[in-house]
Structure formats: structure tokens, C-alpha cells
mmCIF file of C-alpha atoms in Angstrom:
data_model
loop_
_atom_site.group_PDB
_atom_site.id
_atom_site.type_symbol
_atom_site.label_atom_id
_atom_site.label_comp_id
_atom_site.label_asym_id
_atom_site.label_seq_id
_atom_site.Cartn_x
_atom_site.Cartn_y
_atom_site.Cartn_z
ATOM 1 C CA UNK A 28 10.146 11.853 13.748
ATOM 2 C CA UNK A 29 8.205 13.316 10.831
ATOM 3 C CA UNK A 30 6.262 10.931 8.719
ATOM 4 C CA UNK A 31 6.482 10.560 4.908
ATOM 5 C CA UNK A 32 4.547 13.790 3.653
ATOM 6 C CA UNK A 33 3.309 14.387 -0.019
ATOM 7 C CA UNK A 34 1.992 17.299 -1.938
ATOM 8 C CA UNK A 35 -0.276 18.417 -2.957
ATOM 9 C CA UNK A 36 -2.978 16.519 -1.415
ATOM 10 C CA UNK A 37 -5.538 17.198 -3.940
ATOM 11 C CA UNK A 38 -5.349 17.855 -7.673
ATOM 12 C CA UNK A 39 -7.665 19.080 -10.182
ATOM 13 C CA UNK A 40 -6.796 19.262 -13.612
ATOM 14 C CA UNK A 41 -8.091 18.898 -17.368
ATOM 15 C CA UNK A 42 -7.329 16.723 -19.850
ATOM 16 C CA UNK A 43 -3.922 17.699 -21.509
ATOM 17 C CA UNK A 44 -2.159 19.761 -18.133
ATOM 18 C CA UNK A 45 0.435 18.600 -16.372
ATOM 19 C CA UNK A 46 0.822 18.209 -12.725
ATOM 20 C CA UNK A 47 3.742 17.167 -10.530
ATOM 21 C CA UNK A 48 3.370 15.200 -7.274
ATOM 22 C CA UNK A 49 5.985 15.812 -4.604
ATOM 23 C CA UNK A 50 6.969 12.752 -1.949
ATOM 24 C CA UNK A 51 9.228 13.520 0.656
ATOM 25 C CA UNK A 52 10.287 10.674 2.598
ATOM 26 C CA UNK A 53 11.088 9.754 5.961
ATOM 27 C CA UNK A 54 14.874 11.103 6.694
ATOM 28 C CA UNK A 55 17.451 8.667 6.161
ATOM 29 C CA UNK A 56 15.643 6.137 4.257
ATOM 30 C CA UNK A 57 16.835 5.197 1.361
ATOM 31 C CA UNK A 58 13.949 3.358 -0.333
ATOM 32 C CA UNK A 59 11.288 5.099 -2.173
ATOM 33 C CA UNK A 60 8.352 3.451 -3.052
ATOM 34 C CA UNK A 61 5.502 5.534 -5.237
ATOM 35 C CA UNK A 62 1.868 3.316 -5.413
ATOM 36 C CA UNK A 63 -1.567 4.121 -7.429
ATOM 37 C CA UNK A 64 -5.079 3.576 -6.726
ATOM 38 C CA UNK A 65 -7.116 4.059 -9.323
ATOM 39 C CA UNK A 66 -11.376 4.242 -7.724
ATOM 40 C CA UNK A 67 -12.407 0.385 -7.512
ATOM 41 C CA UNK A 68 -9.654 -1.118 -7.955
ATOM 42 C CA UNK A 69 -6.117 -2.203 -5.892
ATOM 43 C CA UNK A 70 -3.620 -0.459 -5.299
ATOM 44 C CA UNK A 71 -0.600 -0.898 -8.220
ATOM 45 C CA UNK A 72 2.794 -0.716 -7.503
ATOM 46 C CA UNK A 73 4.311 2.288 -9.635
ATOM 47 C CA UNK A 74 8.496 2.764 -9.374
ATOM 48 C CA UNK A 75 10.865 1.963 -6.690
ATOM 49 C CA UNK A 76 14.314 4.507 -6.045
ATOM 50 C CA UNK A 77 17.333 3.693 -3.955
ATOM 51 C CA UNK A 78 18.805 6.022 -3.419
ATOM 52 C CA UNK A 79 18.518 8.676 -6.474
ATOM 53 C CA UNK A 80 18.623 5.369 -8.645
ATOM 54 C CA UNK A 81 15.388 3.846 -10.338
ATOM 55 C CA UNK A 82 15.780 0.265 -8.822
ATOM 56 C CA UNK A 83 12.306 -1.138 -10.522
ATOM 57 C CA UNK A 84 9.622 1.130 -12.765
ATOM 58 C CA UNK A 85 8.272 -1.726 -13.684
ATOM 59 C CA UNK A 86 4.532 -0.354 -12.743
ATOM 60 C CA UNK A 87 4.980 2.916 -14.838
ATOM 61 C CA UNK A 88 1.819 3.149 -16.659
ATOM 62 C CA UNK A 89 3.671 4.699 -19.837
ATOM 63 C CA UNK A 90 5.983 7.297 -21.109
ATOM 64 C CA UNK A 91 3.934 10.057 -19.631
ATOM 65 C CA UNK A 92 4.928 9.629 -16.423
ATOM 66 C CA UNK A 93 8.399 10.649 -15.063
ATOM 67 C CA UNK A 94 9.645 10.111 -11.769
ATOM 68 C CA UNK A 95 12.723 11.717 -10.128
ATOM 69 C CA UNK A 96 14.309 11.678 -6.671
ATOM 70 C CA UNK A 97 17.356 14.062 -7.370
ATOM 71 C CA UNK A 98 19.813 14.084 -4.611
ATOM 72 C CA UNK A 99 18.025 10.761 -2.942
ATOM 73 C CA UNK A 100 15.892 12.984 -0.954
ATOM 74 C CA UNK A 101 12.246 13.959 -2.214
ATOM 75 C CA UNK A 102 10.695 12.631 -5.218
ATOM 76 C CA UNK A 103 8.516 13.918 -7.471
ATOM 77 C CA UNK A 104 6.243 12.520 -10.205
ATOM 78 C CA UNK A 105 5.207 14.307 -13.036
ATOM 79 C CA UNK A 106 2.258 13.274 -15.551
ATOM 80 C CA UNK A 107 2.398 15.106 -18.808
ATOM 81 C CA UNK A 108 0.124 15.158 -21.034
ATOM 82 C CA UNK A 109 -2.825 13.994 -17.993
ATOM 83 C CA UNK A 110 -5.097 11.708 -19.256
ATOM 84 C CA UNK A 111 -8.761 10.726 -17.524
ATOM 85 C CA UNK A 112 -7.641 7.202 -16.859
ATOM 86 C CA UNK A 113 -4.592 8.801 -14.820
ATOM 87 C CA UNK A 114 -7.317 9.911 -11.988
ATOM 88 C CA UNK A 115 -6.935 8.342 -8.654
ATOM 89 C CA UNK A 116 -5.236 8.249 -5.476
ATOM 90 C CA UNK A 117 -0.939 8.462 -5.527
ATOM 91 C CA UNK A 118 0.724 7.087 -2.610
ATOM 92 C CA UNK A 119 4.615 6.929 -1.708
ATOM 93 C CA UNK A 120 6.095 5.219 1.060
ATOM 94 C CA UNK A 121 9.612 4.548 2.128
ATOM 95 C CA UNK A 122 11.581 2.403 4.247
ATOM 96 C CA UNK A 123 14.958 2.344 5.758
ATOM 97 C CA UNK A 124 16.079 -0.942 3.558
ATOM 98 C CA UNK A 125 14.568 -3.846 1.830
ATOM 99 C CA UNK A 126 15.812 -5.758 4.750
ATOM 100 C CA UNK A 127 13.264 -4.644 7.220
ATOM 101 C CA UNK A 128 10.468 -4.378 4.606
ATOM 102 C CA UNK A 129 8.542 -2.004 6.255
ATOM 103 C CA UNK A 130 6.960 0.638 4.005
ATOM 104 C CA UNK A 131 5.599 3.812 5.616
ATOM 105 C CA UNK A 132 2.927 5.249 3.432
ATOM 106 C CA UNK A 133 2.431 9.170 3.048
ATOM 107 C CA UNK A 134 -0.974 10.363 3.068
ATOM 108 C CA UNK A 135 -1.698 10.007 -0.231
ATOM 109 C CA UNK A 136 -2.663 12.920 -3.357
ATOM 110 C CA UNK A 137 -5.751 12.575 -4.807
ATOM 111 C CA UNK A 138 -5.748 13.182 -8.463
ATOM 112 C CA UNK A 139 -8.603 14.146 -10.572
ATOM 113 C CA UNK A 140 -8.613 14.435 -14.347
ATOM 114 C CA UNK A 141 -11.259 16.174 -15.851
ATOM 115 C CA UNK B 22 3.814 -13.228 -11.667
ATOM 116 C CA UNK B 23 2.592 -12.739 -8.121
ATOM 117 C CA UNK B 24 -1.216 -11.280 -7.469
ATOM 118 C CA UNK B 25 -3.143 -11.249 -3.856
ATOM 119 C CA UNK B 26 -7.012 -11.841 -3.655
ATOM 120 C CA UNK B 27 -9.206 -10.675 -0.568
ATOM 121 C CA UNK B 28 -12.197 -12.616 -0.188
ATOM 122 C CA UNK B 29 -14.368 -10.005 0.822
ATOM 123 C CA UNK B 30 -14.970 -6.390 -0.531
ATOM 124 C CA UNK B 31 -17.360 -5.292 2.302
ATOM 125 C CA UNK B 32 -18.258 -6.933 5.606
ATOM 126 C CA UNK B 33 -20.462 -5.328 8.136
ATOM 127 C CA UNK B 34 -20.349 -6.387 11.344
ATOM 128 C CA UNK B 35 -21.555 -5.581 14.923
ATOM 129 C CA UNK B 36 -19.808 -4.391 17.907
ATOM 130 C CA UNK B 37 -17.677 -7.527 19.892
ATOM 131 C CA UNK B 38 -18.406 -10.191 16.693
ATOM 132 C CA UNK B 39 -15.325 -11.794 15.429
ATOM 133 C CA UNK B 40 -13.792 -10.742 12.383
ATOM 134 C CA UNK B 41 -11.821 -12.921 9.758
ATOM 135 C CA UNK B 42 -10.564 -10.968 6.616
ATOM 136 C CA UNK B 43 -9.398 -14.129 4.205
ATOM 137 C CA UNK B 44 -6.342 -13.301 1.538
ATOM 138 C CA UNK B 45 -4.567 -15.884 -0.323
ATOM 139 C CA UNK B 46 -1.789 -15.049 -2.598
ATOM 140 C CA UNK B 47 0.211 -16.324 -5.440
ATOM 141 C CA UNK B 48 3.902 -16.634 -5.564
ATOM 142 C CA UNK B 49 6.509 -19.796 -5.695
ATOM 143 C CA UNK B 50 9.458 -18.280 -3.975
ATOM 144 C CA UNK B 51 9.437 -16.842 -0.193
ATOM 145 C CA UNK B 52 6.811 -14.260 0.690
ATOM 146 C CA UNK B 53 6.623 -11.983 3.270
ATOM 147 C CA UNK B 54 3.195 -10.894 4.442
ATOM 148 C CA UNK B 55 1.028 -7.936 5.679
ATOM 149 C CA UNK B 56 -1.748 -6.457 6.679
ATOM 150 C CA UNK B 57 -2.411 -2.383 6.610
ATOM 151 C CA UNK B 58 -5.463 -0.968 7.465
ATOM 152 C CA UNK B 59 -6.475 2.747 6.723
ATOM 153 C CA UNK B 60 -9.432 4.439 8.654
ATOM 154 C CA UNK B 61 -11.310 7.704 7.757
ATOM 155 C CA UNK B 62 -8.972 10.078 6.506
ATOM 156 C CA UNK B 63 -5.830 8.778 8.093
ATOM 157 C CA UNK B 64 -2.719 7.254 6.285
ATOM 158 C CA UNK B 65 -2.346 3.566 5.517
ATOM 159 C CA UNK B 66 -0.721 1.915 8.497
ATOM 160 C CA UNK B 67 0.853 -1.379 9.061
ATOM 161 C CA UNK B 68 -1.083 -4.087 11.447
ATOM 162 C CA UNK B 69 1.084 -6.771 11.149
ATOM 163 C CA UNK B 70 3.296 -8.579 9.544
ATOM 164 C CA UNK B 71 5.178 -11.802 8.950
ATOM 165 C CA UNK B 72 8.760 -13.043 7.834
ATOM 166 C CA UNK B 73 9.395 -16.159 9.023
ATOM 167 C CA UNK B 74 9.519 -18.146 12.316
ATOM 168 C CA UNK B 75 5.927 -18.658 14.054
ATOM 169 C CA UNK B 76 3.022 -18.317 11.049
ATOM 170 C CA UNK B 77 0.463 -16.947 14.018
ATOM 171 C CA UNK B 78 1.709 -13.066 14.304
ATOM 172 C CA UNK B 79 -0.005 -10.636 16.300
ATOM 173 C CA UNK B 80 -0.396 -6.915 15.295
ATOM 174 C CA UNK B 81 -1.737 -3.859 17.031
ATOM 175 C CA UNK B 82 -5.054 -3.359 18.303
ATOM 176 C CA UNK B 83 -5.714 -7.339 19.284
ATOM 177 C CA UNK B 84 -5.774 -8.184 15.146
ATOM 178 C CA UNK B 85 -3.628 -11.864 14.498
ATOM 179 C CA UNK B 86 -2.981 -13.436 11.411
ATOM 180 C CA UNK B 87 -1.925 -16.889 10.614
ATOM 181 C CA UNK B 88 0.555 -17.722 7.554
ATOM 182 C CA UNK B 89 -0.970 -21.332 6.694
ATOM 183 C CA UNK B 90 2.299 -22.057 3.467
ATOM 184 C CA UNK B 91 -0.364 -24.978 2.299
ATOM 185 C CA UNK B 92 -2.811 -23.105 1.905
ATOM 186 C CA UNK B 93 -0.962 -19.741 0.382
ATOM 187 C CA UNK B 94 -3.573 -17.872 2.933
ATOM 188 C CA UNK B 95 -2.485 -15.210 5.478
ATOM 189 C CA UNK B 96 -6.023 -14.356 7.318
ATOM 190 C CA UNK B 97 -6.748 -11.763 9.642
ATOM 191 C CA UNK B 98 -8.756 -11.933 12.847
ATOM 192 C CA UNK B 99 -10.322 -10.640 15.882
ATOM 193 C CA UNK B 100 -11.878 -12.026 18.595
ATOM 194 C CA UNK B 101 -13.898 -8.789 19.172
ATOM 195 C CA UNK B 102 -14.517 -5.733 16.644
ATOM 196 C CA UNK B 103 -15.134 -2.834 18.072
ATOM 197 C CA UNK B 104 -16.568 0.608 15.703
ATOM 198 C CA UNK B 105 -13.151 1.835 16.193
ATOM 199 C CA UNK B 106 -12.040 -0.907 13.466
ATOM 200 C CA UNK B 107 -14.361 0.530 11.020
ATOM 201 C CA UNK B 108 -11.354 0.821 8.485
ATOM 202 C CA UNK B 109 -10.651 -0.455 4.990
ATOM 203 C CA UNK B 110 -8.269 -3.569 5.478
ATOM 204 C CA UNK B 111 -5.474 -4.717 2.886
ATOM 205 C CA UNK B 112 -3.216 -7.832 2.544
ATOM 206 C CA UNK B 113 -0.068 -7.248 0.917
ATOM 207 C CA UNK B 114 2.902 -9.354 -0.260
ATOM 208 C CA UNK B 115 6.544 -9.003 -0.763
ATOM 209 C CA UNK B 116 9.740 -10.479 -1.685
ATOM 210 C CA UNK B 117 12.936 -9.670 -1.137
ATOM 211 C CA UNK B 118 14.243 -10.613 -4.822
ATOM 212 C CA UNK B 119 11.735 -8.063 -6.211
ATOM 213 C CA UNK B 120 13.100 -5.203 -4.479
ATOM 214 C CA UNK B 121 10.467 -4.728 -1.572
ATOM 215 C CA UNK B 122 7.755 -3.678 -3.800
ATOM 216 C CA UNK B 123 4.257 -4.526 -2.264
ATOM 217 C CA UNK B 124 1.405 -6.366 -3.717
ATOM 218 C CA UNK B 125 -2.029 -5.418 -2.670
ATOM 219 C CA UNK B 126 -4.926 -7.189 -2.285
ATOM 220 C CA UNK B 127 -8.281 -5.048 -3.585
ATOM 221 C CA UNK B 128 -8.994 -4.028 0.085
ATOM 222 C CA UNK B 129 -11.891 -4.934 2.263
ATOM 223 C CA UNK B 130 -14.077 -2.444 3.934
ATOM 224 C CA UNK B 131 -14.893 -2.908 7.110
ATOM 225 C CA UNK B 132 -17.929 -1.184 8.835
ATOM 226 C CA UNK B 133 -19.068 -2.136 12.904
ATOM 227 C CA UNK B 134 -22.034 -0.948 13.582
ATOM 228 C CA UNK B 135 -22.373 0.372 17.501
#
């Protein structure tokens, strides 16, 4: 069974681009989890899908981030305008339901902001 | 709102010493618990976990961890490190009213020397 995969796994951008992170889950789970570390710190809960549906984006830094999982399959999440702060490590994960609990993290993408 | 604190940002350790990771959280309602660990270059992957029944749960790779509900502390341990655990080490917390998300701890880093 393939794992949860995510691309790219490294970004470079300036100040101002935009970049779009891709998270494809595990097959057949539902949940979608997408997770931040920024260098230093923990790592932050962003959104949560089920489904195509946006169950809790209660971590979404601010308007310039958009997630999407069209179709409940892959997700992406785009970051437009980047800013510096935005650097850092993006991790999804997914699990079957909330009953298990389970998350299986992807391998992360490593964002850098310059 | 709930928040996890690891005691310990970096322990180093020799080979076969005993290892305890401390993590307390903070959260009124029912918690479930975790530990992931991520070595070099590898995803994060689960070590353990607990949802209810007996607090002393054992993972992979001879780690345990013991849910004291007094104490709001779910600690890892080891009888016996080996420099195959060098690894950074995170306690997490869910609940199943907030949708599954996880709540990290800062992360411990964990180096054995041979």
C-alpha cells in the first residue's frame, strides 16, 4: 500500500511568488490533515478535509493560503502572495476516520521564502 | 484551548541508558495520546499510542508510555537506547470532538552516542 506522498519536496521561492503544495493521500481515506513547522518551533495544525469538505481551517495562518481537495482525493495548498514568515516544513497526513485516529504523515515539503 | 509541553528539547544519551521523554498536556475533556518519532530523513511515524483501557501502552521498538490522568503526563521510556533511536521524538494529543486534529508537543531530539 502506497504511503501518503507530497510534492514537491523542496521549494524555493521569493518574496511575492506563489507556490502550490500537492498531498495525495493514502487511498480510501477520507481524512485529510495538512500540518506546519515553522524552524524552532512545533508543529501547528493547519486545515482538516473530509471528504472534499473543509471540516476545521481553524490553523489557516490567513487569507493567503487556500486549500483544496477537489474530488476528495489529493489536496493541494496554495500560498499567494509568499511571505518570509511562510518558510518551513508542510506536512499532510490522513487517516481512514476520526475513529481510529491514526494520522499517517507524508514526507513533508520544505518551503523556503527568500 | 488545549497545548502539549515536552520537557526536554535535546537529550544525549549513551548506548543501553534508559530514556524518559516527559510531556504533559492541557485539556478538560478526553484525550487521546501519542508519540511519533522521525529519524534522519524519514517520515514522521507513530510509536504508540493510547485511547483508553490500560494507561501503560507499549509501542514499537521496546518504547512504553504511561497515561498518569492526575498528572495530565503521558511519558515515554526505554529501558535501553540504542544509536538506532537517535530520532527527534514528539507527543501529540487529540480529541475526538475536535475532529482528529493533532497537537504537538515542540519535539525532543534525541542523540545516542555509540
Amino acid at each position: 500500500e502506497a504511503g501518503v506522498t507530497q510534492f514537491p519536496s523542496h521549494s524555493v521561492i521569493e518574496k511575492g511568488q506563489t507556490v502550490t503544495l500537492r498531498c495525495d493521500p493514502i487511498s480510501g481515506h477520507d481524512n485529510l490533515y495538512w500540518y506546519r513547522r515553522v524552524m524552532g518551533k512545533e508543529i501547528k495544525f493547519l486545515l482538516h478535509f473530509v471528504k472534499e469538505s473543509k471540516q476545521d481551517e481553524s490553523g489557516m495562518p490567513n487569507n493567503r493560503f487556500l486549500a483544496e481537495r477537489t474530488g476528495g482525493t489529493y489536496s493541494t495548498l496554495k500560498v499567494q502572495p509568499a511571505e518570509l514568515e511562510d518558510s518551513g516544513v508542510y506536512f499532510c497526513a490522513s487517516s481512514q476516520n476520526i475513529g481510529t485516529y491514526e494520522q499517517y504523515f507524508g514526507p513533508g515539503t520544505r518551503l523556503t521564502v527568500t | 484551548a488545549q497545548s502539549v509541553s515536552q520537557h526536554n528539547h535535546h537529550v544525549i544519551l549513551s548506548e543501553a541508558a534508559s530514556l524518559e521523554l516527559g510531556c504533559n498536556y492541557s485539556y478538560g475533556g478526553t484525550v487521546n495520546l501519542f508519540w511519533y518519532v522521525q529519524y534522519p530523513g524519514q517520515h514522521l511515524q507513530l510509536l504508540l499510542k493510547y485511547f483508553s483501557g490500560d494507561p501503560l501502552v507499549k509501542g514499537i521498538k521496546g518504547f512504553e508510555a504511561e497515561f498518569i490522568k492526575s498528572k495530565f503526563s503521558f511519558n515515554l521510556r526505554k529501558p535501553s537506547v540504542q544509536w538506532s533511536d537517535t530520532a527527534e521524538y514528539f507527543c501529540a494529543v487529540s480529541s475526538y470532538n475536535q475532529g482528529g486534529k493533532l497537537i504537538f508537543g515542540q519535539g525532543t531530539e534525541l542523540s545516542v552516542k555509540p
